mmCIF file of C-alpha atoms and ligand atoms in Angstrom:
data_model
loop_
_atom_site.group_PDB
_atom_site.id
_atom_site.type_symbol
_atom_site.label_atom_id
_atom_site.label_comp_id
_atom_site.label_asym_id
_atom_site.label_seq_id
_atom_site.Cartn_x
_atom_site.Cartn_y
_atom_site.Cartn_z
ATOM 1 C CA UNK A 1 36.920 -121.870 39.932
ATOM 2 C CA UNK A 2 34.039 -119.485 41.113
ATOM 3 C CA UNK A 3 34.272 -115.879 42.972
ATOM 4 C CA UNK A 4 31.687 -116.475 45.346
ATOM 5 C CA UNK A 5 32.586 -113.312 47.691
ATOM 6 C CA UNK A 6 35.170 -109.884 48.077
ATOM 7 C CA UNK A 7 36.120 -107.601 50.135
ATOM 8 C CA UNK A 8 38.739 -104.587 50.621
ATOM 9 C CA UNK A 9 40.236 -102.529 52.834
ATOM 10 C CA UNK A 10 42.404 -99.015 52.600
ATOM 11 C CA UNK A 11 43.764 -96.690 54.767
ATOM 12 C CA UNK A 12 42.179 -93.866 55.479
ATOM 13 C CA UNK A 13 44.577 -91.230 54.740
ATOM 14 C CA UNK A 14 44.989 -90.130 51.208
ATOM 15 C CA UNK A 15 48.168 -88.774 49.880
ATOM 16 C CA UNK A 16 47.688 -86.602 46.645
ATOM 17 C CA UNK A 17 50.508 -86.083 44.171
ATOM 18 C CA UNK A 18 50.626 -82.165 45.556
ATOM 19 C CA UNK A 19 51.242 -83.599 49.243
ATOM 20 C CA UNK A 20 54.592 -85.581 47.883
ATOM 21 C CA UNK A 21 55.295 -82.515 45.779
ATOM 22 C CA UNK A 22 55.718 -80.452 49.422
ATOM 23 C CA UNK A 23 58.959 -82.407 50.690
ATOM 24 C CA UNK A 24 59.978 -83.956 47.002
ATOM 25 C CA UNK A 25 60.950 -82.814 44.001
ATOM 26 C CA UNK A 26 58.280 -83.511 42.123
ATOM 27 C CA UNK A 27 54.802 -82.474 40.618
ATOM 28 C CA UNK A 28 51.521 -83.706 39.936
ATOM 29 C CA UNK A 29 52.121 -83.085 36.416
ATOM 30 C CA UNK A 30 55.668 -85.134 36.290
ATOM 31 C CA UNK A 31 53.551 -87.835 38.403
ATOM 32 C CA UNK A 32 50.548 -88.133 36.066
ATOM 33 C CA UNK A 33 52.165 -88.224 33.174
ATOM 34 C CA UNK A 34 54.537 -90.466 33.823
ATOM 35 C CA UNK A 35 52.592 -92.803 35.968
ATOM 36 C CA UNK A 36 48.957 -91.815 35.720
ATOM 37 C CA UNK A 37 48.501 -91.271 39.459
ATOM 38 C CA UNK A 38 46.676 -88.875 41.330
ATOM 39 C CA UNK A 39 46.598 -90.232 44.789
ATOM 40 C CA UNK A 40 47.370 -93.352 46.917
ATOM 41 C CA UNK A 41 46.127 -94.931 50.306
ATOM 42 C CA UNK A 42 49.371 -94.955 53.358
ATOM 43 C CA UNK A 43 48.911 -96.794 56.221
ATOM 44 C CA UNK A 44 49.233 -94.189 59.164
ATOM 45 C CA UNK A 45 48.407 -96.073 62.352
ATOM 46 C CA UNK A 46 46.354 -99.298 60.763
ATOM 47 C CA UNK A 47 48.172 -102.097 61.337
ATOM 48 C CA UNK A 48 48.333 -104.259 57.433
ATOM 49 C CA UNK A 49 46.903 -107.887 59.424
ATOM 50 C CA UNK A 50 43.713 -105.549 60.150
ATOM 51 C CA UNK A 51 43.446 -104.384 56.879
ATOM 52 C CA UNK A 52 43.465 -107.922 55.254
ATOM 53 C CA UNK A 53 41.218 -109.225 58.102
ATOM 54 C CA UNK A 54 38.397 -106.427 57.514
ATOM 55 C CA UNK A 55 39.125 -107.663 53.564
ATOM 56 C CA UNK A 56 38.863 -110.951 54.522
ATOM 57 C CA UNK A 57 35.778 -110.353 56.484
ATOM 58 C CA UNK A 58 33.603 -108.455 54.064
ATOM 59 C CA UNK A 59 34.677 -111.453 51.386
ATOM 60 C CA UNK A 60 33.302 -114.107 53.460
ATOM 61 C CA UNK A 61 29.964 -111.746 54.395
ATOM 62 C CA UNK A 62 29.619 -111.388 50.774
ATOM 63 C CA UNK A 63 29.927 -115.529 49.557
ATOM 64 C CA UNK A 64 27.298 -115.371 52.805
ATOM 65 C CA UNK A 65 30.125 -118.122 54.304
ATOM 66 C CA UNK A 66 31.428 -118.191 57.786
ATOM 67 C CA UNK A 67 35.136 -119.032 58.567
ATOM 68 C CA UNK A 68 34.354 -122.607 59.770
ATOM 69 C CA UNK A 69 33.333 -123.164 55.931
ATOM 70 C CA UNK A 70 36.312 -122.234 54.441
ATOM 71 C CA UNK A 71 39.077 -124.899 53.743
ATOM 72 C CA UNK A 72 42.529 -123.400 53.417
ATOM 73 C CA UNK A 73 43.783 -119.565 53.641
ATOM 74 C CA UNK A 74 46.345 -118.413 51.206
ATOM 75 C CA UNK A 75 47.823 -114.668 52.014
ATOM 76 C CA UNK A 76 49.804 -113.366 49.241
ATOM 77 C CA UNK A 77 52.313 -110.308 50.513
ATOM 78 C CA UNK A 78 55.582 -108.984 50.616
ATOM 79 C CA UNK A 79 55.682 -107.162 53.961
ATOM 80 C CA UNK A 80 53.495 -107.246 56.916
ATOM 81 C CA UNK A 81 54.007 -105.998 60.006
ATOM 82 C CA UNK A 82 55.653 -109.126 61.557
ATOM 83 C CA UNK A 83 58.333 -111.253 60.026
ATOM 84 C CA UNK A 84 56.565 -114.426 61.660
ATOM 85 C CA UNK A 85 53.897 -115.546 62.077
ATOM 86 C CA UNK A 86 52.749 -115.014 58.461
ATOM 87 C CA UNK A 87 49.977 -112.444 57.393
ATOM 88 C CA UNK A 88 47.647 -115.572 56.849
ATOM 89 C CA UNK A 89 48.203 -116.521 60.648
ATOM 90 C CA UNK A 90 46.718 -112.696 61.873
ATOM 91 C CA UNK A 91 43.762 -113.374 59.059
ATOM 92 C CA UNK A 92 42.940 -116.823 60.850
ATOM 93 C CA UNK A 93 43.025 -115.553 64.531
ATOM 94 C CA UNK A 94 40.777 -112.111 63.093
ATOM 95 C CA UNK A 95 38.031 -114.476 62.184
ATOM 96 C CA UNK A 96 38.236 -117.456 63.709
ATOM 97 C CA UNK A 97 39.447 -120.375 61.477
ATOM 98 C CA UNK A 98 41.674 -122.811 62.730
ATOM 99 C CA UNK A 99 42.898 -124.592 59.590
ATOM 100 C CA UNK A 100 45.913 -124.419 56.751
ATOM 101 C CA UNK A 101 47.448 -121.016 56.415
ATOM 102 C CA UNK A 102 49.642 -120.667 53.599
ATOM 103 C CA UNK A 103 51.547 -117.633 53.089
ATOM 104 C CA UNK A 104 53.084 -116.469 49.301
ATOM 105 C CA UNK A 105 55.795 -113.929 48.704
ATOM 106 C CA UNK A 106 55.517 -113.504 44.766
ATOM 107 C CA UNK A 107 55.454 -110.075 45.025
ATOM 108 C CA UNK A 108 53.754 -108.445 42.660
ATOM 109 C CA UNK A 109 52.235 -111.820 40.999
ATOM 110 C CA UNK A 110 51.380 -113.091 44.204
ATOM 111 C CA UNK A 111 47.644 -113.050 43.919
ATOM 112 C CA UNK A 112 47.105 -114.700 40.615
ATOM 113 C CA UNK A 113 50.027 -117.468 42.039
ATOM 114 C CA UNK A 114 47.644 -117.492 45.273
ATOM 115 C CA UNK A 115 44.696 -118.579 42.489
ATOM 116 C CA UNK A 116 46.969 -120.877 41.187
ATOM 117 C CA UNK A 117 47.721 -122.494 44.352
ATOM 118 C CA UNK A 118 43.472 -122.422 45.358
ATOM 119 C CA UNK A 119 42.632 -124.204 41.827
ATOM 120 C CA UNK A 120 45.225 -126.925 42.565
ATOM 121 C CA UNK A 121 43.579 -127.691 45.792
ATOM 122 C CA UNK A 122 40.546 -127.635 44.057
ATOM 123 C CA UNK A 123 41.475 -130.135 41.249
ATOM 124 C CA UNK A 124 43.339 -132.468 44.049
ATOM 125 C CA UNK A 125 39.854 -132.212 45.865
ATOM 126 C CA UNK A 126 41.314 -130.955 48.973
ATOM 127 C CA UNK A 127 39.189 -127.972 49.290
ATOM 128 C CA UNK A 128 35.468 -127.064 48.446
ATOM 129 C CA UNK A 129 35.990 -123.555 49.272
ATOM 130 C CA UNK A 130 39.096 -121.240 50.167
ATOM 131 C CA UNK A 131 39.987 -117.332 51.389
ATOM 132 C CA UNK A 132 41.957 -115.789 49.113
ATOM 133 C CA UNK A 133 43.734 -112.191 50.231
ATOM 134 C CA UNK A 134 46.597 -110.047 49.056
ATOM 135 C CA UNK A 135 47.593 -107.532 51.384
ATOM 136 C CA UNK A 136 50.231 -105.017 50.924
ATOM 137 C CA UNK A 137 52.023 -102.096 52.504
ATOM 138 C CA UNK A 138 55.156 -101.143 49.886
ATOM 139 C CA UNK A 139 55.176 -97.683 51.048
ATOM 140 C CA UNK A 140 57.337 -99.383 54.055
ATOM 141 C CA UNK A 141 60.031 -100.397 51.792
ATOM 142 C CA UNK A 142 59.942 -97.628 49.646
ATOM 143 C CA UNK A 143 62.695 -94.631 50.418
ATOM 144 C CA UNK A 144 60.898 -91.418 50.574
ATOM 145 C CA UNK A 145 63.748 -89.626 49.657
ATOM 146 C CA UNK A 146 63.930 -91.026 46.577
ATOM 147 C CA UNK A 147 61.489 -89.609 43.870
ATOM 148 C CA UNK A 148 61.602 -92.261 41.512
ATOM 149 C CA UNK A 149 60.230 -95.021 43.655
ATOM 150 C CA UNK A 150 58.039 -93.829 46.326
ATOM 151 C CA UNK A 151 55.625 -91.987 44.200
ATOM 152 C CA UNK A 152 54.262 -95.364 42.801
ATOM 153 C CA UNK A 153 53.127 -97.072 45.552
ATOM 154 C CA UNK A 154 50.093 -97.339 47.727
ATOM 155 C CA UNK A 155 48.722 -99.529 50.490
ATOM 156 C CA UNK A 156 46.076 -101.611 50.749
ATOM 157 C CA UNK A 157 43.868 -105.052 50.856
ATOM 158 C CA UNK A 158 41.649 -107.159 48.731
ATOM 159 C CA UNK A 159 40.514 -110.334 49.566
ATOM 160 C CA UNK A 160 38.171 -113.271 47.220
ATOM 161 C CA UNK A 161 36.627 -116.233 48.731
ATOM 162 C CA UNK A 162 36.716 -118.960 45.991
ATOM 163 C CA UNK A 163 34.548 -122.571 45.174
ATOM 164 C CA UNK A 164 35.624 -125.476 42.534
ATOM 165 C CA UNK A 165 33.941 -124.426 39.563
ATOM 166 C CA UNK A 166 32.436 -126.474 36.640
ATOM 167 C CA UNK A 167 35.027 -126.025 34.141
ATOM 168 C CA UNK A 168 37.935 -127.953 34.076
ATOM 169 C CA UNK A 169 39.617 -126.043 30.871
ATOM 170 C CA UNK A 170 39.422 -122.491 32.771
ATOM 171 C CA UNK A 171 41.497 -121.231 34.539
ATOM 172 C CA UNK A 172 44.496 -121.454 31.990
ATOM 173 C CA UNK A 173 47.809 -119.879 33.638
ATOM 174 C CA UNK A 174 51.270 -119.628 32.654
ATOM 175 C CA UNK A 175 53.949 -118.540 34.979
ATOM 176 C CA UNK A 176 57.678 -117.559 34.919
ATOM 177 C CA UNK A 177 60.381 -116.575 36.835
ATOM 178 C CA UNK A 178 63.900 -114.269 35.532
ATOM 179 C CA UNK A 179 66.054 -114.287 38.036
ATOM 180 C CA UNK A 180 67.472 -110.457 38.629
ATOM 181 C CA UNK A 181 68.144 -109.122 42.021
ATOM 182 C CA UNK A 182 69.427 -106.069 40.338
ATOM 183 C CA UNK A 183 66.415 -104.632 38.815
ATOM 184 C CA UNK A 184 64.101 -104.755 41.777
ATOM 185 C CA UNK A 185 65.439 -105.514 44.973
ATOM 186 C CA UNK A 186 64.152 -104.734 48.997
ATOM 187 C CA UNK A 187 67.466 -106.103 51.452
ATOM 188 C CA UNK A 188 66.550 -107.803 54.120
ATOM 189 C CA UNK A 189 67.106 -106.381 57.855
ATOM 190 C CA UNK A 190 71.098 -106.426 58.211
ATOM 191 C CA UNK A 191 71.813 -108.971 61.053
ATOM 192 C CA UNK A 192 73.569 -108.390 64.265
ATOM 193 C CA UNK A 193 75.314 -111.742 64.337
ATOM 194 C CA UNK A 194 78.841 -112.034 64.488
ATOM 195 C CA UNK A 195 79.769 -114.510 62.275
ATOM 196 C CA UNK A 196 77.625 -113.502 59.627
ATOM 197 C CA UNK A 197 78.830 -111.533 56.725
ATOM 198 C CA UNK A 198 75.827 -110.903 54.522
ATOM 199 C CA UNK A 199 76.032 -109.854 51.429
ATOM 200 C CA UNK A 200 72.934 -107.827 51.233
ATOM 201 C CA UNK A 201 73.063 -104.525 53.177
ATOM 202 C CA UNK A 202 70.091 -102.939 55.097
ATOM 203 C CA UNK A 203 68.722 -100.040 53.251
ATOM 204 C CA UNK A 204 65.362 -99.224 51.274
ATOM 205 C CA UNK A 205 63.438 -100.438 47.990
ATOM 206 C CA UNK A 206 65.727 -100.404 44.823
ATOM 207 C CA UNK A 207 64.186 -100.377 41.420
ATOM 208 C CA UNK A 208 65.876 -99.388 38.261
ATOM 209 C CA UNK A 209 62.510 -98.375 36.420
ATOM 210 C CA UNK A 210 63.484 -98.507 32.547
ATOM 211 C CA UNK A 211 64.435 -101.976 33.180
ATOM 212 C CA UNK A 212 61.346 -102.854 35.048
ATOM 213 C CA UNK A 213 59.062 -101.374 32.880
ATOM 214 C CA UNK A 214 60.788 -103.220 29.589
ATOM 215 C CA UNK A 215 60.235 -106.274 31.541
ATOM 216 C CA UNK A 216 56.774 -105.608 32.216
ATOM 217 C CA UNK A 217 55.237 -104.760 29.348
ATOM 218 C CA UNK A 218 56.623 -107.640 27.582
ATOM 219 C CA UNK A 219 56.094 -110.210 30.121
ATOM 220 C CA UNK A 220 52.053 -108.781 30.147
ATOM 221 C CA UNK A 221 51.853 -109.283 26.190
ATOM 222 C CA UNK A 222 53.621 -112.468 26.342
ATOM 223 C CA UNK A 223 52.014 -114.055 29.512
ATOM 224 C CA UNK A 224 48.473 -112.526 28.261
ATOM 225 C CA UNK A 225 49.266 -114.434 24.780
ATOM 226 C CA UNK A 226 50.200 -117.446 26.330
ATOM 227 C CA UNK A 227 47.428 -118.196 28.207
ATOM 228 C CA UNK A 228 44.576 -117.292 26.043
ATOM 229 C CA UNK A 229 46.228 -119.790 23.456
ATOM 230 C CA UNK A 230 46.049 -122.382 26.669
ATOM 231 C CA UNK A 231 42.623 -121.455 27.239
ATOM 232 C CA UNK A 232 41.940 -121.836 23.347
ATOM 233 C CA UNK A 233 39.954 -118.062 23.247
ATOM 234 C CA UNK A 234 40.730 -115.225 21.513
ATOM 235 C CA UNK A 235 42.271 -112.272 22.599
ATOM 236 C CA UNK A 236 39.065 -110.168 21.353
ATOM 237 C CA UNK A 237 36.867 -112.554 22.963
ATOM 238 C CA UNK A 238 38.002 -112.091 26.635
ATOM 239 C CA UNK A 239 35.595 -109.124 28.393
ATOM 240 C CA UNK A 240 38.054 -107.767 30.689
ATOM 241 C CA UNK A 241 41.433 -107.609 31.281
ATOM 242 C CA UNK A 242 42.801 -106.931 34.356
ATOM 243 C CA UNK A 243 46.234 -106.288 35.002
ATOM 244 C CA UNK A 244 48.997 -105.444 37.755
ATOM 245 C CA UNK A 245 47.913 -101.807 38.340
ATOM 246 C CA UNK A 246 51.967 -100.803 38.054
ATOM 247 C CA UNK A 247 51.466 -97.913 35.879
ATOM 248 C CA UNK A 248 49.164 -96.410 33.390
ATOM 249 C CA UNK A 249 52.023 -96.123 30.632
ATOM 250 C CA UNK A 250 52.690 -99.927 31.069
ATOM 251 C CA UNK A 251 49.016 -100.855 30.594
ATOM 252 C CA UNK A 252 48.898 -98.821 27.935
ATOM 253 C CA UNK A 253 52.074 -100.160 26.224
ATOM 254 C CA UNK A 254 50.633 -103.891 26.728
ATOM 255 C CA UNK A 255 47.153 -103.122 25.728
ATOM 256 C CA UNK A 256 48.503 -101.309 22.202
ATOM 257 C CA UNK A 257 51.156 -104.167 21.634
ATOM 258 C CA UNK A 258 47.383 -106.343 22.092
ATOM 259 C CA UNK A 259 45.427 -104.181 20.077
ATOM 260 C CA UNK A 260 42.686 -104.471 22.829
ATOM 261 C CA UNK A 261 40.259 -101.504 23.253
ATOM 262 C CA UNK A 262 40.787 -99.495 26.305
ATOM 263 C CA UNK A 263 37.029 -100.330 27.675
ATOM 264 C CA UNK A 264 38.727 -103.501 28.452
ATOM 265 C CA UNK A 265 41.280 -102.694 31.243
ATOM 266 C CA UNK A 266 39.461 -101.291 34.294
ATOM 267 C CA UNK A 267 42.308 -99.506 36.491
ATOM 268 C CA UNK A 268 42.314 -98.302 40.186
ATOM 269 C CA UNK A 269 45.822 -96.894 39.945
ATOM 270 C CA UNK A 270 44.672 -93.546 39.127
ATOM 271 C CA UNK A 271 43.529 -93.347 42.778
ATOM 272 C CA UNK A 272 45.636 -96.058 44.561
ATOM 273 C CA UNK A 273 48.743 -96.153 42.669
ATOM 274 C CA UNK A 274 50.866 -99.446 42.741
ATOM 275 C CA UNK A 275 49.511 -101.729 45.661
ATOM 276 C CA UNK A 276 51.493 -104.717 44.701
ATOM 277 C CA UNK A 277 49.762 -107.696 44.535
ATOM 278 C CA UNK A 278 46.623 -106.120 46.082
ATOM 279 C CA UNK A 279 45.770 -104.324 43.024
ATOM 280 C CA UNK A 280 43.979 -107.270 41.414
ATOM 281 C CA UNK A 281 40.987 -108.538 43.917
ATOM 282 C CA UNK A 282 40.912 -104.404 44.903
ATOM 283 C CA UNK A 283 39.977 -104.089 40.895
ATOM 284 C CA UNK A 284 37.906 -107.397 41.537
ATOM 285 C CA UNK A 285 36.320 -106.235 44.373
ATOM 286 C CA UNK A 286 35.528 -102.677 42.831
ATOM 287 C CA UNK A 287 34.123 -104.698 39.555
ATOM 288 C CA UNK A 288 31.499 -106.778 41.620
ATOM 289 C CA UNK A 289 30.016 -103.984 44.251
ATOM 290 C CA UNK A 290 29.753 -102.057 40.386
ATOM 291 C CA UNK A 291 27.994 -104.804 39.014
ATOM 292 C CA UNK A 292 30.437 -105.212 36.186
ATOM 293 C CA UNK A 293 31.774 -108.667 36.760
ATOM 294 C CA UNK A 294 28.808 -111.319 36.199
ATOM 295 C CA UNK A 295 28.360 -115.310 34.676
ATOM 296 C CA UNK A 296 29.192 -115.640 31.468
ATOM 297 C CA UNK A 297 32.446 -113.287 30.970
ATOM 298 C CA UNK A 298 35.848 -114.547 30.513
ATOM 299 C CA UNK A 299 38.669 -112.536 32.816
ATOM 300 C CA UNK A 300 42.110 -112.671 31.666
ATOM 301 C CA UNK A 301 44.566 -111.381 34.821
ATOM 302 C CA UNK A 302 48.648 -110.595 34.430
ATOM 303 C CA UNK A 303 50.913 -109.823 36.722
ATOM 304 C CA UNK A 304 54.876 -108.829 36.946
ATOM 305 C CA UNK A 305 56.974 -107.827 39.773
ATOM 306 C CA UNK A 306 60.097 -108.693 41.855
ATOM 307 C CA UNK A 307 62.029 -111.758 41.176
ATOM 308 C CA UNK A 308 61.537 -111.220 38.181
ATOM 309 C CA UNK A 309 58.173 -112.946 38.518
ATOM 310 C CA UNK A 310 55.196 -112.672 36.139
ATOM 311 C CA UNK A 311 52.236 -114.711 35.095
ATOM 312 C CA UNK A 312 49.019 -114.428 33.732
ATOM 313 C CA UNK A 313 45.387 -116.341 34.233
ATOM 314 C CA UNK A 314 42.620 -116.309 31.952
ATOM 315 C CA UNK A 315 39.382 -117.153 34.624
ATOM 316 C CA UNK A 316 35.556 -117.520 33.711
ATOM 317 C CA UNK A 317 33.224 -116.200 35.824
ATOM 318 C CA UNK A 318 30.306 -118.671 36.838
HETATM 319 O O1 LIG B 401 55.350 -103.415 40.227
HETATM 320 C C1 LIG B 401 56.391 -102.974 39.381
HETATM 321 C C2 LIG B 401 56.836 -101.648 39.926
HETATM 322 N N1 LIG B 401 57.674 -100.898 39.070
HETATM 323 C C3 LIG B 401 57.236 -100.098 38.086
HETATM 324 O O2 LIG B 401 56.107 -100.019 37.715
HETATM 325 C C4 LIG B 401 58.278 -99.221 37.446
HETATM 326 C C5 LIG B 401 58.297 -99.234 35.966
HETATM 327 N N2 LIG B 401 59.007 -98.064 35.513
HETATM 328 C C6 LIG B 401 58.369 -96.889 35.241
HETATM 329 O O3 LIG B 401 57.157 -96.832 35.257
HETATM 330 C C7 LIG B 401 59.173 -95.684 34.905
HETATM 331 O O4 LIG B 401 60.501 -96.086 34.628
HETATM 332 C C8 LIG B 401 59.177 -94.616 36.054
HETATM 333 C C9 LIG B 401 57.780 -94.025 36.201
HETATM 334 C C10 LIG B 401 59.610 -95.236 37.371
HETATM 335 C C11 LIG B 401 60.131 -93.496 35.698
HETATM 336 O O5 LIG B 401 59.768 -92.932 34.435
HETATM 337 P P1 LIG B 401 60.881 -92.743 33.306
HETATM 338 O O6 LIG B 401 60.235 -92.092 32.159
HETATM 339 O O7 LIG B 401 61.519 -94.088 33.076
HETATM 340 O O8 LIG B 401 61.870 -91.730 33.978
HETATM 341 P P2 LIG B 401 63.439 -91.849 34.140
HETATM 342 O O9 LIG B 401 63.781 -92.813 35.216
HETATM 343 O O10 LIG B 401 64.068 -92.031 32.784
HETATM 344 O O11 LIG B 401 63.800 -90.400 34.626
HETATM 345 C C12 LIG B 401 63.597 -89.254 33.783
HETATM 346 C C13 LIG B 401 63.796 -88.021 34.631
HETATM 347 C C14 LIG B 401 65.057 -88.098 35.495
HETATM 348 O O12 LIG B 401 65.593 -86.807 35.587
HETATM 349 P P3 LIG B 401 66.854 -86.403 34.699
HETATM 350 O O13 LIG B 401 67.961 -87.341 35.088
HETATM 351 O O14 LIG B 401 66.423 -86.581 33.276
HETATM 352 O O15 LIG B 401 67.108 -84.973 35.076
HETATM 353 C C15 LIG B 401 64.515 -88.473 36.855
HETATM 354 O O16 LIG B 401 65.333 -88.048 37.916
HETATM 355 O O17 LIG B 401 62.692 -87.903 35.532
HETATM 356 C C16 LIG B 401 63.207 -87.713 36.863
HETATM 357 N N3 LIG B 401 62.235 -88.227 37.818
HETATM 358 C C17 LIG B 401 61.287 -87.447 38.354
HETATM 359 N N4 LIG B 401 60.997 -86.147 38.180
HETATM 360 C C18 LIG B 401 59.968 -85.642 38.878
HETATM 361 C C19 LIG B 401 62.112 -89.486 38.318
HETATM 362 N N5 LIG B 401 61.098 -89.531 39.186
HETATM 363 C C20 LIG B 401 60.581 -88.279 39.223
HETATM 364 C C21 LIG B 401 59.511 -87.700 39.937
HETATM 365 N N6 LIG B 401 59.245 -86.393 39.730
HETATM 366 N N7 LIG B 401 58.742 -88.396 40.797
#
């Protein structure tokens, strides 16, 4: 599977750690060092489907592809700005394609299970070439009266546009679900119909964070583990690894629990904080306009969110 194109799209308006500090109790130091955050992207007036269609767009204008070429859409993300139609139905109508949309709720892991989905196609020779996005906006579930939560996230969109590649061994993934709707949970809008009792109430993002970071460090190593041994490489010999930009203290568990050197896990975090499953083709996207992805190097990717879901991809880049 190649990366033929990306593209991303942010807000515009930056929130620093001293901004949240002025209605929360909280500091930039409490922030950095627990989270290694400075600032994040929140969508003010952008709407999230224009986001992920300017993504979108710049990915095609990059593979030098227009939308007629592309063979299936596949947007992963959590909340948009419309229940229905999907995100992937916006992305379609922004620049003019007219086939499959798929849309993919895996939180967090949603982008790598979007890859997934795009290499199956692929293999089944249903597709030559296929658009790729995450898109995110968690700062609209998070409660920002609650210190713990909203501090990590940030908004955004990435997008990839993919072709069948050469290799049939790469990409290795493994995937896995633990079911918890304790640990990490956003209820659903409470509905207004009488005969309905539902058992989830309205209310805001809920995320007991010890739990969730125990989870995610070990799912990284493990996941990580698991698919280089798929792939048959070594850990040492993957180039970069590029993980769900959660938190600096998780990559930093996972990569010592690896014994990987920290050259090796490029982060936008530090300036975007958690964007869900957007974090990965944003760090892609970054990577290739810096020149730093090219032929040749081996990617391994790892994600963990909601659900529990997590997952990990080791990709080659042709
Ligand atoms: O995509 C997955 C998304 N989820 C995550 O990445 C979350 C993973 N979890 C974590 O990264 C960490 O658990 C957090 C960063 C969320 C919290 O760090 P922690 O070291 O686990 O803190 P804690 O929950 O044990 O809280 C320690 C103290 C508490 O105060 P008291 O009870 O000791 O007085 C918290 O109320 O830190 C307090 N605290 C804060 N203080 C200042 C929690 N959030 C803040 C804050 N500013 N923003």
């Amino acid at each position: 599977m190649k990366i033929t194109g990306s593209g991303s799209a942010l807000p515009a308006q930056r929130i620093t750690n001293d901004m949240l500090g002025e209605f929360l109790d909280t500091s930039d130091q409490w922030i950095t060092s627990h989270t290694g955050i400075k600032e994040r992207r929140v969508i003010k007036n952008e709407r999230l489907s224009d986001l992920a269609s300017r993504a979108c767009r710049l990915a095609l204008e990059d593979a030098k592809v227009k939308a007629e070429d592309i063979d299936l859409v596949i947007c992963s993300n959590v909340i948009s700005d419309c229940v229905t139609p999907g995100l992937s139905c916006f992305i379609a109508g922004a620049i003019g394609y007219r086939g499959l949309c798929l849309d993919i709720n895996g939180a967090c892991t949603g982008f790598i299970q979007a890859l997934d989905l795009a290499h199956s196609y692929f293999s089944a020779g249903k597709a030559r070439r296929i658009l790729v996005c995450a898109a995110e906006k968690p700062t609209h579930l998070a409660d920002w009266t609650d210190r713990a939560t909203c501090v990590l996230f940030g908004d955004g969109a990435g997008a990839v546009v993919l072709e069948k590649g050469r290799t049939e061994a790469c990409p290795a993934s493994v995937f896995g679900t633990e079911f918890n709707d304790e640990f990490l949970i956003m209820p659903s809008k409470r509905s207004t119909c009488p005969f309905t009792d539902d058992p989830y109430s309205e209310g805001f993002m809920y995320m007991n964070g010890q739990e969730v970071y125990r989870f995610a460090v070990n799912a990284c190593v493990s996941d990580i583990t698991a698919a280089a041994e798929k792939a048959g490489i070594a850990l040492g010999d993957i180039d970069l690894f590029l993980l769900h930009q959660a938190n600096s203290r998780i990559m930093t568990a996972a990569r010592t629990r690896l014994k990987l050197p920290v050259e090796k896990f490029p982060e936008n975090v530090s300036y975007l904080g958690n964007t869900s499953s957007a974090c990965i083709p944003l760090l892609i996207d970054s990577l290739r306009r810096e020149n730093k992805l090219f032929p040749g190097q081996t990617l391994a990717l790892s994600a963990f969110g909601a659900g529990l879901t997590h997952g990990a991809m080791i990709l080659k880049i042709e």
